[in-house]
CSV table of C-alpha atoms in Angstrom, one decimal:
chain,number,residue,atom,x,y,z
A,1,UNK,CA,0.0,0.0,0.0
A,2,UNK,CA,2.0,3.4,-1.1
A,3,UNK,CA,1.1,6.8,0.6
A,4,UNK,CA,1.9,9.9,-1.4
A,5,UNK,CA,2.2,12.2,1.1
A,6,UNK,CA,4.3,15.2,1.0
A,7,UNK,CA,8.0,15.1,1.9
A,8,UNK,CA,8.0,19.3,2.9
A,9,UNK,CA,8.8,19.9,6.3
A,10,UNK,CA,6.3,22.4,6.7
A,11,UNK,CA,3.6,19.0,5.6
A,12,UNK,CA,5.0,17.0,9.0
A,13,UNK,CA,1.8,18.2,11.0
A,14,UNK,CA,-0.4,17.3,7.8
A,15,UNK,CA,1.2,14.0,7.2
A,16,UNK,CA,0.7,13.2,11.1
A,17,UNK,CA,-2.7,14.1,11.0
A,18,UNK,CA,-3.1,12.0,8.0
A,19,UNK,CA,-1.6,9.1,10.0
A,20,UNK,CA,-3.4,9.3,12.5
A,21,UNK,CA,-6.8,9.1,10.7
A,22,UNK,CA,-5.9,5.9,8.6
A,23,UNK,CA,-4.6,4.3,12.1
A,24,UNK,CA,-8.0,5.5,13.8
A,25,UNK,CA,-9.9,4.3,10.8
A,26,UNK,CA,-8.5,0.8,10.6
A,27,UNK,CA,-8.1,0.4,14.7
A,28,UNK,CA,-12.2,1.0,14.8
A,29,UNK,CA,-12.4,-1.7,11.7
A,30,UNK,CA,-10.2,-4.1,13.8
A,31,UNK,CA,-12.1,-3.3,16.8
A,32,UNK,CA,-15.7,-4.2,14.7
A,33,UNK,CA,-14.4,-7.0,13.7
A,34,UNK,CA,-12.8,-8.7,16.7
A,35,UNK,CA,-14.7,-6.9,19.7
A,36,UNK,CA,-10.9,-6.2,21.1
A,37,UNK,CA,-10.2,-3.2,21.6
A,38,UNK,CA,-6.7,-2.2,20.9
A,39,UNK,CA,-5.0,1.4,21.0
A,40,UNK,CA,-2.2,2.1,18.6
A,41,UNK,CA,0.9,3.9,19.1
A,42,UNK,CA,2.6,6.3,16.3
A,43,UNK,CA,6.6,5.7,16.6
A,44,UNK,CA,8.0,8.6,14.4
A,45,UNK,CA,10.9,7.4,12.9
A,46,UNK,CA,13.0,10.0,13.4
A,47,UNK,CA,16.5,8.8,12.4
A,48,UNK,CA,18.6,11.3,9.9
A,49,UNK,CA,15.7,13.7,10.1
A,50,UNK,CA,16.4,17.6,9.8
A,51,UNK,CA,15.9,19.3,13.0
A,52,UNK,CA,13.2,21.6,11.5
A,53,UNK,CA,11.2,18.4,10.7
A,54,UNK,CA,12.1,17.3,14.5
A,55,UNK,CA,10.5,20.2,15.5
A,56,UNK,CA,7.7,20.6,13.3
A,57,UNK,CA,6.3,16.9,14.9
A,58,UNK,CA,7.1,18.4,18.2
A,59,UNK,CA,4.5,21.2,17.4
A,60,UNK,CA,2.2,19.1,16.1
A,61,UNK,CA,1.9,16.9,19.2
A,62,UNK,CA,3.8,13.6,18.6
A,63,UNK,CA,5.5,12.4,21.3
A,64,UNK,CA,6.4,9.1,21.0
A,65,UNK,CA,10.3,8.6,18.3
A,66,UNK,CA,11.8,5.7,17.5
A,67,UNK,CA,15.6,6.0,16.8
A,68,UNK,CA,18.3,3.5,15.2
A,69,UNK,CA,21.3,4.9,16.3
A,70,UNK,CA,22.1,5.4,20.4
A,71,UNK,CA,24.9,8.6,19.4
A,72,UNK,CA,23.1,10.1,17.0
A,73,UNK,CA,19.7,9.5,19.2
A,74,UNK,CA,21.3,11.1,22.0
A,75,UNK,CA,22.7,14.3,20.3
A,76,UNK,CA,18.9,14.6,18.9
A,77,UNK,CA,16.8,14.0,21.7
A,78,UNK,CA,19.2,14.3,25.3
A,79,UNK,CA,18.8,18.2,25.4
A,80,UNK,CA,14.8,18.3,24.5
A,81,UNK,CA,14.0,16.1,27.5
A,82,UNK,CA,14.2,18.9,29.2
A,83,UNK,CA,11.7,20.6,27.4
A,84,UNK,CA,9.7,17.9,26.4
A,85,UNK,CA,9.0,15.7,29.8
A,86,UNK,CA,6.7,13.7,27.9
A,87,UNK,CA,9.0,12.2,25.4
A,88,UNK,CA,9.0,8.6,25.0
A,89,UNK,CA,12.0,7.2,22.7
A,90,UNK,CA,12.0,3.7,21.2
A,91,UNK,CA,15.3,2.2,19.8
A,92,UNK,CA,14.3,0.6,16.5
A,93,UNK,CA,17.8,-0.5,15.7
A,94,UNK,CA,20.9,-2.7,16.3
A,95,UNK,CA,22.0,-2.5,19.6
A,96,UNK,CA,25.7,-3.5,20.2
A,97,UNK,CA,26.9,-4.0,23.7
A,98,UNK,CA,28.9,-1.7,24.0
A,99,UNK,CA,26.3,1.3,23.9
A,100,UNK,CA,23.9,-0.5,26.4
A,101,UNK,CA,25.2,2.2,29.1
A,102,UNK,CA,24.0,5.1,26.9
A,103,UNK,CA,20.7,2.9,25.3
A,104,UNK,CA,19.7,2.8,28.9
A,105,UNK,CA,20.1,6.2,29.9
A,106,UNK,CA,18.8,7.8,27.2
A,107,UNK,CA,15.8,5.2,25.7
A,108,UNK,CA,12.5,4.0,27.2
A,109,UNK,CA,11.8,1.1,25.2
A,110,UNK,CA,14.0,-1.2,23.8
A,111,UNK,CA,12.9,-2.8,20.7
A,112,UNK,CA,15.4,-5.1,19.8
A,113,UNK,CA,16.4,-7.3,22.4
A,114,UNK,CA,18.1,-10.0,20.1
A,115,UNK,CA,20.4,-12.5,21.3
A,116,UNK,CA,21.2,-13.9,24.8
A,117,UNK,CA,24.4,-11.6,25.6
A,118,UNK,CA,22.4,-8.6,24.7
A,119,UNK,CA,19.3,-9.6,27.0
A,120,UNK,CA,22.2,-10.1,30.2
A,121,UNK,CA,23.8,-6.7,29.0
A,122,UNK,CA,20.9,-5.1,29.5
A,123,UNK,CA,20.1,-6.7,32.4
A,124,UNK,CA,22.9,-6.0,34.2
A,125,UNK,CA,22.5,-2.3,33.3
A,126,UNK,CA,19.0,-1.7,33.9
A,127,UNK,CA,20.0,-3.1,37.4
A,128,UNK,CA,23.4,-0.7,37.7
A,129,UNK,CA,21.2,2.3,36.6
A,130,UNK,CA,17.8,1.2,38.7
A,131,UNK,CA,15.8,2.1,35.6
A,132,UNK,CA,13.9,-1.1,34.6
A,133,UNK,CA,12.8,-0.6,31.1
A,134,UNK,CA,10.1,-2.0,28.7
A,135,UNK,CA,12.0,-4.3,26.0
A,136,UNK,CA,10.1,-6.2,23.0
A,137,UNK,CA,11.8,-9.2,21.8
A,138,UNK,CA,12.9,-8.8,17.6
A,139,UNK,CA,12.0,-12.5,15.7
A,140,UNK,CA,13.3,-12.5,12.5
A,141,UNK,CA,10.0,-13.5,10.8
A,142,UNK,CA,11.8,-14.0,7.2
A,143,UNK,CA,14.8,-15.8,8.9
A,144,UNK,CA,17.1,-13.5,6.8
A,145,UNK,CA,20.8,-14.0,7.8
A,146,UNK,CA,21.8,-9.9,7.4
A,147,UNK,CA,18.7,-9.0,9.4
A,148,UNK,CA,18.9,-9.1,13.3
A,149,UNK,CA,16.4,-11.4,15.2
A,150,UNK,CA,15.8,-14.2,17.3
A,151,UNK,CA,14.6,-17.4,14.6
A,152,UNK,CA,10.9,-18.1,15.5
A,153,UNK,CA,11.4,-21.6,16.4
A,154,UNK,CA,14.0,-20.0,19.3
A,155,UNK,CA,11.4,-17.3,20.5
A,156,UNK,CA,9.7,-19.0,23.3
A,157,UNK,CA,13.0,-20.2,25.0
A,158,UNK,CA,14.6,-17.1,24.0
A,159,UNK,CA,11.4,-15.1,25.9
A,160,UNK,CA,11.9,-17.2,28.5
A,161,UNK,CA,15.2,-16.7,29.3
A,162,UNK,CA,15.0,-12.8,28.9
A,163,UNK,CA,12.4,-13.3,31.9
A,164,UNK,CA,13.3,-15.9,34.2
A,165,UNK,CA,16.7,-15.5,34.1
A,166,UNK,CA,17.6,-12.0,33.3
A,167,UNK,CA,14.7,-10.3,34.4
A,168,UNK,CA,13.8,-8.1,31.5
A,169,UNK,CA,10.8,-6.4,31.3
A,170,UNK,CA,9.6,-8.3,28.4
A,171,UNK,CA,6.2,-6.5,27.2
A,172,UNK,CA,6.4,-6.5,23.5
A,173,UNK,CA,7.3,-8.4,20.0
A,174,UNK,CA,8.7,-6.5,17.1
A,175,UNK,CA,9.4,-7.7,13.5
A,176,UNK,CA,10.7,-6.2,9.4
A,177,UNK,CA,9.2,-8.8,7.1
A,178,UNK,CA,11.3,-9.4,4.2
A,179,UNK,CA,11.0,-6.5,1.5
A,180,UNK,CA,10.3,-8.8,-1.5
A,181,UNK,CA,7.5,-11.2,0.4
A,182,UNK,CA,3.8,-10.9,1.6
A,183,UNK,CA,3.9,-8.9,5.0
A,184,UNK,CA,0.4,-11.2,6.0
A,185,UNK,CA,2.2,-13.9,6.9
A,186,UNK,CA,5.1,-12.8,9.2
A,187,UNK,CA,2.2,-10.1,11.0
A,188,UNK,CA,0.4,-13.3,11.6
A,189,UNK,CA,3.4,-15.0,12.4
A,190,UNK,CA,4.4,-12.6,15.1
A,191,UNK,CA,0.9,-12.5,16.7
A,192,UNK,CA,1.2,-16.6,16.8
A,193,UNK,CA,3.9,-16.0,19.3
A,194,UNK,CA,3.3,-13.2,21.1
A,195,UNK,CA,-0.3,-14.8,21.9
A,196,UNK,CA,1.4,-18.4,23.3
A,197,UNK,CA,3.5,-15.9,25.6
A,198,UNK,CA,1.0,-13.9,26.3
A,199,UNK,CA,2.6,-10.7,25.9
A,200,UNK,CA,0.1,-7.9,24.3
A,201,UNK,CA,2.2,-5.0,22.5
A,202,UNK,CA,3.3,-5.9,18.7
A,203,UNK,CA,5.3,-4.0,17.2
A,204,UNK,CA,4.8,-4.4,13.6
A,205,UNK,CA,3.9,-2.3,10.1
A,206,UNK,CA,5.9,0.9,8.6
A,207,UNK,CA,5.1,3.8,6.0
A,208,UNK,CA,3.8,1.0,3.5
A,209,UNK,CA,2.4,-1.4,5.5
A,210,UNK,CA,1.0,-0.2,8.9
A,211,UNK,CA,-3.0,-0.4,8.3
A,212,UNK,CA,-2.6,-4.1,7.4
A,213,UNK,CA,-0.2,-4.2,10.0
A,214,UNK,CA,-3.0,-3.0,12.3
A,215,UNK,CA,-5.5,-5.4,10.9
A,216,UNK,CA,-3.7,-8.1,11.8
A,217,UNK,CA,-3.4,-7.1,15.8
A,218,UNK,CA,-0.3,-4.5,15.6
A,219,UNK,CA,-0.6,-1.9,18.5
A,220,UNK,CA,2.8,-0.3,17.2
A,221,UNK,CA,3.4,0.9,14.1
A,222,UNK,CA,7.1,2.7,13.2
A,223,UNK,CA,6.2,5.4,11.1
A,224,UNK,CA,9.0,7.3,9.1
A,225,UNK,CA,9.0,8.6,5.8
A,226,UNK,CA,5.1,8.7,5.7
A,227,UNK,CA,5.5,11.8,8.1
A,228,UNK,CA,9.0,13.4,7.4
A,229,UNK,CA,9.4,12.3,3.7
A,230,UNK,CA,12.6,10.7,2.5
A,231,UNK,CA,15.6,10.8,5.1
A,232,UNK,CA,18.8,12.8,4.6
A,233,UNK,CA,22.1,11.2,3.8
């Protein structure tokens, strides 16, 4: 499903607006058709984005960013905390070990708790820092070997382990479908194992794909270019 929305800065509230329709639209068809009711989030994307886009979602009321990078997230977003108390940033991207410190400090959701080392990093920091955060588990729906992800026949132990043993706050799944295959299957897919875990946020659907996203259960959607227009660089 394409979106031609306009990639202007001074379009960002428009484009938001416009998102926020199509999710309300779809959320009450969801809602009709399964009696659940099921509120949606809007994660701007906000990686590589000019700051007068930045700002211009600011204005228009979003609150809610999802970053890929912890540097470049921090020299974004660690000065408007203090303006913004509100502000509630997701890490969309690869987290290596090594910036778990600063992921910590700076994020409130981490979206792409992986692999075992990564779960007991982050562990062990959330601990160190007394800041227990809300993690979603990545499942590598396509099974692609250059995307990140736990395989699906790994996620239950793998969910497990993250919260018996490490003692992550495990509230969410998050999947990318492979760009040259039906997104259906891998929304369903996801929902399979969030609903055998019972774990209630899904994290799932982007600029092209978030209303079936939504149809299929998503409460999440990661929303970038639909609202900023292509990124820079």
């Amino acid at each position: 499903m394409s979106h031609k929305i306009s990639t202007a800065p001074c379009t960002v509230a428009d484009n938001i607006g416009t998102i926020r329709d199509k999710i309300s639209a779809t959320t009450m068809a969801y809602q009709r058709q399964t009696g659940t009711v099921r509120p949606v989030t809007l994660v701007a994307v906000s990686k590589r984005q000019p700051d007068d886009r930045i700002e211009a979602a600011l204005t228009a009321g979003q609150r809610v960013f999802g970053e890929n990078r912890v540097q470049e997230a921090n020299s974004r977003w660690a000065h408007r905390r203090e303006f913004y108390k509100n502000l509630k940033l997701h890490l969309i991207g690869p987290l290596q070990t090594n910036k778990v410190s600063d992921a910590v400090t700076l994020f409130d959701v981490i979206e792409v708790v992986d692999r075992p080392k990564l779960a007991k990093a982050l562990g062990v920091e959330m601990t160190r820092q007394n800041r227990q955060l809300e993690c979603y588990i990545q499942v590598n729906t396509g099974e692609e070997q250059q995307k990140s992800g736990i395989a699906p026949d790994d996620a239950d132990d793998f969910i497990v382990y993250c919260r018996d043993e490490v003692k992550l706050k495990i509230t969410g799944l998050m999947c990318i479908p492979p760009v040259d295959e039906e997104v259906s299957m891998h929304f369903a897919l996801l929902k399979t194992i969030a609903k055998r875990n019972s774990i209630l946020t899904l994290s799932m659907g982007m600029s092209g794909d978030f209303e079936e996203a939504i149809a299929f259960g998503a409460n999440s959607v990661r929303i970038g270019s639909a609202i900023f227009g292509q990124r820079e660089g």
